[in-house]
Short mmCIF file of C-alpha atoms in Angstrom, two decimals:
data_model
loop_
_atom_site.label_atom_id
_atom_site.label_comp_id
_atom_site.label_asym_id
_atom_site.label_seq_id
_atom_site.Cartn_x
_atom_site.Cartn_y
_atom_site.Cartn_z
CA MET A 21 123.73 127.52 129.03
CA PRO A 22 122.46 124.76 127.47
CA VAL A 23 122.77 120.92 129.11
CA GLU A 24 125.39 119.64 127.60
CA PRO A 25 125.36 115.65 127.30
CA LEU A 26 127.34 113.86 129.76
CA PRO A 27 130.42 111.70 128.12
CA ASN A 28 128.96 108.57 127.79
CA GLY A 29 126.17 110.57 125.60
CA SER A 30 123.57 110.19 128.12
CA LEU A 31 121.43 113.28 129.31
CA SER A 32 122.26 115.35 132.18
CA THR A 33 119.15 116.34 134.22
CA GLY A 34 120.22 120.67 134.61
CA PRO A 35 117.89 122.86 133.50
CA LEU A 36 117.90 124.02 130.55
CA SER A 37 117.27 128.01 129.15
CA ARG A 38 113.79 128.37 127.39
CA ASP A 39 110.09 128.26 128.53
CA THR A 40 109.25 125.05 130.08
CA ARG A 41 105.22 125.85 129.38
CA PRO A 42 103.80 122.56 127.39
CA ALA A 43 103.41 124.07 123.94
CA GLU A 44 99.67 123.71 121.75
CA PRO A 45 98.71 120.23 121.09
CA PRO A 46 99.02 119.60 117.30
CA PRO A 47 95.77 120.52 115.11
CA ALA A 48 92.94 117.49 115.45
CA GLY A 49 93.51 114.72 112.97
CA SER A 50 97.66 115.46 112.62
CA PRO A 51 99.50 112.39 112.95
CA PRO A 52 101.90 112.11 116.30
CA VAL A 53 104.69 111.74 114.47
CA VAL A 54 108.60 112.63 115.46
CA PRO A 55 110.80 112.84 112.17
CA THR A 56 114.02 110.67 112.32
CA PRO A 57 117.10 109.59 110.04
CA ALA A 58 115.32 107.69 107.16
CA ALA A 59 118.56 105.68 106.45
CA GLY A 60 118.67 102.29 109.10
CA PRO A 61 121.30 102.33 111.25
CA ASP A 62 124.26 99.72 111.33
CA LEU A 63 124.66 98.74 115.01
CA ARG A 64 127.11 96.25 115.87
CA ALA A 65 129.62 94.56 117.89
CA SER A 66 132.44 92.67 117.35
CA GLY A 67 134.44 90.25 119.62
CA LEU A 68 132.64 92.23 122.62
CA ARG A 69 134.33 91.17 125.91
CA LEU A 70 132.77 93.28 128.78
CA ALA A 71 133.89 92.96 132.74
CA TYR A 72 133.09 94.82 135.97
CA ASP A 73 136.48 94.86 137.59
CA SER A 74 138.28 91.33 137.63
CA ARG A 75 134.56 89.63 136.91
CA LEU A 76 134.47 88.77 133.64
CA VAL A 77 130.50 89.01 132.31
CA VAL A 78 130.48 89.29 128.42
CA ASP A 79 133.27 87.03 126.42
CA GLY A 80 133.53 86.88 122.35
CA LEU A 81 130.20 88.29 121.53
CA ASP A 82 129.39 89.17 117.86
CA LEU A 83 126.11 91.04 117.39
CA VAL A 84 124.61 92.78 113.96
CA VAL A 85 121.61 94.97 115.33
CA PRO A 86 118.83 94.57 112.48
CA PRO A 87 118.07 98.02 111.41
CA GLY A 88 114.66 99.37 111.65
CA ARG A 89 113.46 96.60 113.69
CA ILE A 90 112.89 95.58 117.11
CA THR A 91 115.53 93.14 118.85
CA ALA A 92 114.61 91.63 122.22
CA ILE A 93 117.30 89.96 124.11
CA VAL A 94 116.68 87.41 126.50
CA GLY A 95 117.97 85.23 129.00
CA ALA A 96 118.38 84.31 132.43
CA ASN A 97 119.27 86.36 135.48
CA ALA A 98 122.98 87.28 134.91
CA CYS A 99 123.66 86.18 131.73
CA GLY A 100 125.03 89.93 130.48
CA LYS A 101 121.72 91.34 128.66
CA SER A 102 122.08 94.61 130.66
CA THR A 103 125.57 94.53 130.78
CA LEU A 104 125.53 94.31 126.87
CA LEU A 105 123.00 96.89 126.48
CA ARG A 106 125.07 99.29 128.51
CA ALA A 107 128.02 98.64 125.94
CA LEU A 108 125.84 99.60 123.23
CA ALA A 109 124.96 102.60 124.42
CA ARG A 110 128.89 103.22 125.51
CA LEU A 111 128.05 103.12 129.47
CA LEU A 112 130.56 100.40 129.80
CA ALA A 113 133.69 100.40 127.77
CA PRO A 114 134.79 97.13 126.52
CA ARG A 115 137.59 95.40 127.73
CA ALA A 116 138.19 93.77 124.32
CA GLY A 117 136.46 94.16 120.98
CA SER A 118 134.43 97.13 119.97
CA VAL A 119 131.10 98.18 119.21
CA GLU A 120 130.41 100.58 116.09
CA LEU A 121 127.62 102.60 114.60
CA ASP A 122 127.79 102.94 110.85
CA GLY A 123 131.34 101.50 110.74
CA ARG A 124 132.67 104.14 113.52
CA THR A 125 133.21 102.94 116.80
CA LEU A 126 130.99 104.44 119.81
CA HIS A 127 134.00 105.88 121.56
CA SER A 128 135.34 107.70 118.60
CA LEU A 129 132.04 109.65 117.78
CA PRO A 130 131.72 113.10 119.70
CA SER A 131 129.34 112.66 122.73
CA ARG A 132 126.71 115.21 121.26
CA GLU A 133 126.90 113.36 117.92
CA LEU A 134 126.46 110.04 119.78
CA ALA A 135 123.28 111.78 122.09
CA GLN A 136 121.56 112.72 118.40
CA ARG A 137 121.66 109.35 117.32
CA LEU A 138 121.20 106.59 120.11
CA GLY A 139 119.34 107.03 122.92
CA ILE A 140 119.34 104.66 126.37
CA LEU A 141 116.45 104.42 128.65
CA PRO A 142 118.00 102.77 131.80
CA GLN A 143 115.91 100.38 133.89
CA SER A 144 113.63 102.54 136.97
CA PRO A 145 115.21 105.80 135.92
CA VAL A 146 113.99 108.45 138.52
CA ALA A 147 113.17 111.96 137.83
CA PRO A 148 114.24 114.85 140.08
CA GLU A 149 111.66 115.27 142.93
CA GLY A 150 108.59 117.86 141.26
CA LEU A 151 110.06 117.66 138.00
CA THR A 152 106.48 118.25 135.53
CA VAL A 153 106.49 115.65 132.39
CA VAL A 154 106.96 118.43 129.80
CA ASP A 155 110.00 119.52 131.77
CA LEU A 156 111.70 115.71 131.48
CA VAL A 157 110.64 115.73 127.67
CA ASN A 158 112.57 118.79 127.27
CA ARG A 159 115.43 117.10 128.64
CA GLY A 160 115.29 114.63 125.28
CA ARG A 161 116.47 117.91 123.45
CA SER A 162 119.49 118.48 125.02
CA PRO A 163 121.76 117.14 122.89
CA HIS A 164 120.54 119.49 119.95
CA GLN A 165 121.54 122.62 122.18
CA THR A 166 124.42 124.37 121.58
CA TRP A 167 125.56 128.20 122.97
CA TRP A 168 125.10 129.34 119.63
CA ARG A 169 121.68 127.33 119.34
CA GLN A 170 119.47 127.22 122.54
CA TRP A 171 116.03 126.44 122.16
CA SER A 172 113.96 126.70 118.91
CA ARG A 173 110.96 125.99 117.40
CA ALA A 174 111.96 122.53 116.02
CA ASP A 175 112.75 121.85 119.80
CA GLU A 176 109.29 122.96 120.72
CA GLN A 177 107.77 120.57 117.99
CA ALA A 178 109.81 117.65 118.80
CA VAL A 179 108.55 117.97 122.39
CA ARG A 180 105.19 118.20 121.47
CA GLN A 181 104.94 115.51 119.29
CA ALA A 182 106.74 113.17 121.50
CA LEU A 183 103.79 114.27 123.87
CA ALA A 184 101.32 113.35 121.39
CA ALA A 185 102.79 110.06 120.24
CA THR A 186 103.57 108.60 123.67
CA GLY A 187 99.71 110.08 124.76
CA MET A 188 101.24 112.13 127.37
CA THR A 189 99.93 115.77 126.45
CA GLU A 190 97.02 116.01 128.67
CA HIS A 191 99.60 114.91 131.59
CA ALA A 192 102.11 117.41 130.45
CA ASP A 193 102.08 119.94 133.42
CA ARG A 194 102.01 117.10 136.19
CA PRO A 195 104.73 115.78 138.42
CA VAL A 196 106.31 112.41 136.96
CA ASP A 197 106.76 111.56 140.69
CA GLU A 198 102.76 111.91 140.68
CA LEU A 199 102.07 109.76 137.75
CA SER A 200 101.23 105.95 137.51
CA GLY A 201 103.95 103.48 136.75
CA GLY A 202 103.07 103.12 133.23
CA GLN A 203 102.33 107.11 132.84
CA ARG A 204 105.73 107.25 133.94
CA GLN A 205 107.25 104.75 131.77
CA ARG A 206 105.33 106.48 128.90
CA ALA A 207 106.96 110.16 130.15
CA TRP A 208 110.45 108.99 130.32
CA ILE A 209 109.65 107.16 126.72
CA ALA A 210 108.65 110.46 125.53
CA MET A 211 111.97 112.37 126.78
CA ALA A 212 113.52 109.64 124.46
CA VAL A 213 111.41 110.20 121.82
CA ALA A 214 112.12 113.95 121.98
CA GLN A 215 115.78 112.99 121.87
CA GLY A 216 114.74 112.07 118.19
CA THR A 217 117.78 109.58 117.79
CA GLU A 218 117.50 106.81 115.03
CA VAL A 219 118.51 104.06 117.51
CA LEU A 220 116.70 103.35 121.37
CA LEU A 221 117.70 100.90 123.84
CA LEU A 222 115.43 100.01 126.24
CA ASP A 223 116.81 98.27 129.47
CA GLU A 224 113.53 96.10 130.94
CA PRO A 225 110.96 98.94 129.84
CA THR A 226 108.14 96.97 131.73
CA THR A 227 109.68 96.06 135.03
CA TYR A 228 107.47 96.58 138.17
CA LEU A 229 104.43 97.26 135.87
CA ASP A 230 101.20 95.48 136.04
CA LEU A 231 100.43 93.23 132.84
CA ALA A 232 98.02 95.95 131.58
CA HIS A 233 100.78 98.00 131.69
CA GLN A 234 103.03 96.34 130.36
CA ILE A 235 101.48 95.62 127.15
CA ASP A 236 100.52 99.18 127.05
CA VAL A 237 104.23 100.17 127.06
CA LEU A 238 105.05 97.43 124.39
CA ASP A 239 102.52 98.40 122.37
CA LEU A 240 103.70 101.96 122.33
CA VAL A 241 107.20 100.97 121.58
CA THR A 242 105.78 99.13 118.65
CA ASP A 243 103.70 101.99 117.30
CA LEU A 244 107.43 103.93 117.41
CA ASN A 245 108.64 101.43 115.46
CA ARG A 246 106.37 101.04 112.67
CA ARG A 247 105.83 104.56 112.47
CA GLU A 248 109.38 105.77 112.11
CA ASP A 249 111.14 102.84 111.68
CA ARG A 250 113.59 103.42 114.58
CA THR A 251 115.74 100.67 115.47
CA ILE A 252 114.78 99.48 118.89
CA VAL A 253 116.68 97.30 121.19
CA MET A 254 115.36 96.35 124.37
CA VAL A 255 116.14 93.73 127.39
CA LEU A 256 112.36 91.80 128.35
CA HIS A 257 112.42 89.01 130.98
CA ASP A 258 108.98 87.53 129.43
CA LEU A 259 109.42 85.24 126.63
CA ASN A 260 105.82 85.37 125.56
CA GLN A 261 106.01 89.12 124.97
CA ALA A 262 109.64 89.07 123.22
CA CYS A 263 108.50 86.56 120.64
CA ARG A 264 104.89 88.60 120.61
CA TYR A 265 106.51 92.26 119.80
CA ALA A 266 110.12 91.63 118.68
CA ASP A 267 111.20 91.01 115.09
CA HIS A 268 114.40 89.35 116.11
CA VAL A 269 115.23 87.49 119.47
CA VAL A 270 119.03 87.34 121.11
CA ALA A 271 118.84 84.36 123.44
CA MET A 272 122.16 84.74 125.94
CA LYS A 273 123.53 82.84 128.51
CA SER A 274 126.92 82.84 130.21
CA GLY A 275 127.60 86.00 128.50
CA ARG A 276 127.50 84.63 124.73
CA ILE A 277 125.04 84.63 122.30
CA ALA A 278 123.45 81.06 122.61
CA ALA A 279 120.66 81.80 119.74
CA GLU A 280 119.30 84.50 117.73
CA GLY A 281 117.24 85.04 114.89
CA ALA A 282 113.07 85.44 114.23
CA PRO A 283 111.35 84.40 117.25
CA ALA A 284 109.92 81.03 115.77
CA GLU A 285 113.48 80.20 114.78
CA VAL A 286 115.21 80.84 118.56
CA ILE A 287 112.42 80.26 120.97
CA THR A 288 112.06 76.53 120.68
CA GLU A 289 112.11 73.69 123.75
CA LYS A 290 115.28 73.11 123.28
CA THR A 291 116.35 76.61 123.44
CA VAL A 292 114.72 77.33 126.56
CA ALA A 293 116.11 74.28 128.18
CA ASP A 294 119.59 74.92 127.23
CA VAL A 295 119.46 78.69 128.13
CA PHE A 296 117.10 78.81 130.76
CA ASP A 297 117.38 75.60 132.51
CA LEU A 298 113.71 74.82 132.02
CA ASN A 299 111.11 72.15 130.20
CA CYS A 300 108.21 74.03 128.37
CA ARG A 301 106.38 72.93 125.87
CA ILE A 302 105.91 75.67 122.71
CA THR A 303 102.38 76.29 121.09
CA THR A 304 101.02 79.07 118.72
CA ASP A 305 99.75 82.06 120.40
CA PRO A 306 96.48 82.38 119.29
CA VAL A 307 96.03 86.22 119.30
CA SER A 308 99.85 87.25 117.45
CA GLY A 309 100.47 83.70 115.81
CA THR A 310 103.96 83.80 117.33
CA PRO A 311 105.73 80.83 119.67
CA LEU A 312 103.87 80.76 123.16
CA VAL A 313 105.73 79.24 125.61
CA ILE A 314 104.28 77.12 128.41
CA PRO A 315 106.37 76.55 131.19
CA MET A 316 106.44 72.51 132.61
CA GLY A 317 107.41 72.82 136.14
CA ARG A 318 107.69 70.07 138.99
CA HIS A 319 103.93 70.06 139.59
CA HIS A 320 102.25 70.22 136.51
CA GLY A 321 103.50 67.62 134.16
CA THR A 322 101.68 64.55 133.05
CA PRO A 323 101.74 62.19 135.82
CA SER A 324 104.20 58.92 136.32
CA PRO A 325 101.93 56.02 136.30
CA GLU A 326 103.01 55.49 139.89
CA THR A 327 102.00 58.96 140.92
CA PRO A 328 97.93 58.71 141.61
CA ALA A 329 96.29 61.54 140.28
CA ARG A 330 94.61 64.15 142.74
CA THR A 331 90.72 64.81 142.89
CA VAL A 332 89.39 67.73 143.95
CA ASP A 333 86.33 67.20 146.16
CA GLY A 334 85.79 64.07 145.27
CA GLY A 335 85.44 64.42 141.65
CA ALA A 336 87.59 64.43 138.05
CA PRO A 337 91.70 63.82 138.84
CA THR A 338 93.48 66.90 138.39
CA THR A 339 97.29 66.94 137.43
CA GLY A 340 97.74 70.47 139.08
#
């Protein structure tokens, strides 16, 4: 029997009836593109109120996700970023308001249809012990399985292309739990790519990764967006990475949107002070040309006249 999507549209990790051996790699020089629908999806939230039991987390939130773009949601801890993402994925039912995809509320969509159009990669997902990369990526095809349509050549091609697009073809037979942090995240993204959705939601995809692997994952996300016009929404903590990789930034504070728009419009000294309670200076990233946030802190600002500057080994004064 094929694996059914769970009621919330996410994927089961049960077995699929198929040959799990990795497919042959595509011919040399062929672009690793996973086809997705051409029309941009209209994903939006209106009057959204979200809560856990009696604790209100998001209230009165309106959001229109730009189709075919990368949107980064930023904000202080516990401001509602991940909660909003869960609602956009139908993993959390709103107390009031609605989330719509192309004019239809998410809760009116059959689970299989939703899973074919919208995918989510939660924070720090865990694969069953011993599961290989190709087995994991194969699970991305479960929304496309039915009792009369099981594993097909199209599924095999989607998995092959997803592995190639994420640079995981050579690791296809390795157990996921033996991969490095960056490789593991690539494997999970490959599963989401194989799912073939037009919307991909990522909850802190760089968590627990070192800087090199963070950049590697964000470059991969950008590749997926630019190659396929895939709509991507991701929660990020690093403001400079949000500015560099996102087309649209949503800054949240206390369950509401404090500012949204292009990175240069949102990430200002005033907004950072308001949303993060942090004084900073904004300059231009010499690599990307996007805003670069330089936090002030209490020990690295310009010393006041009554505070003598420290010296290092009797040399020049320092303000560090």
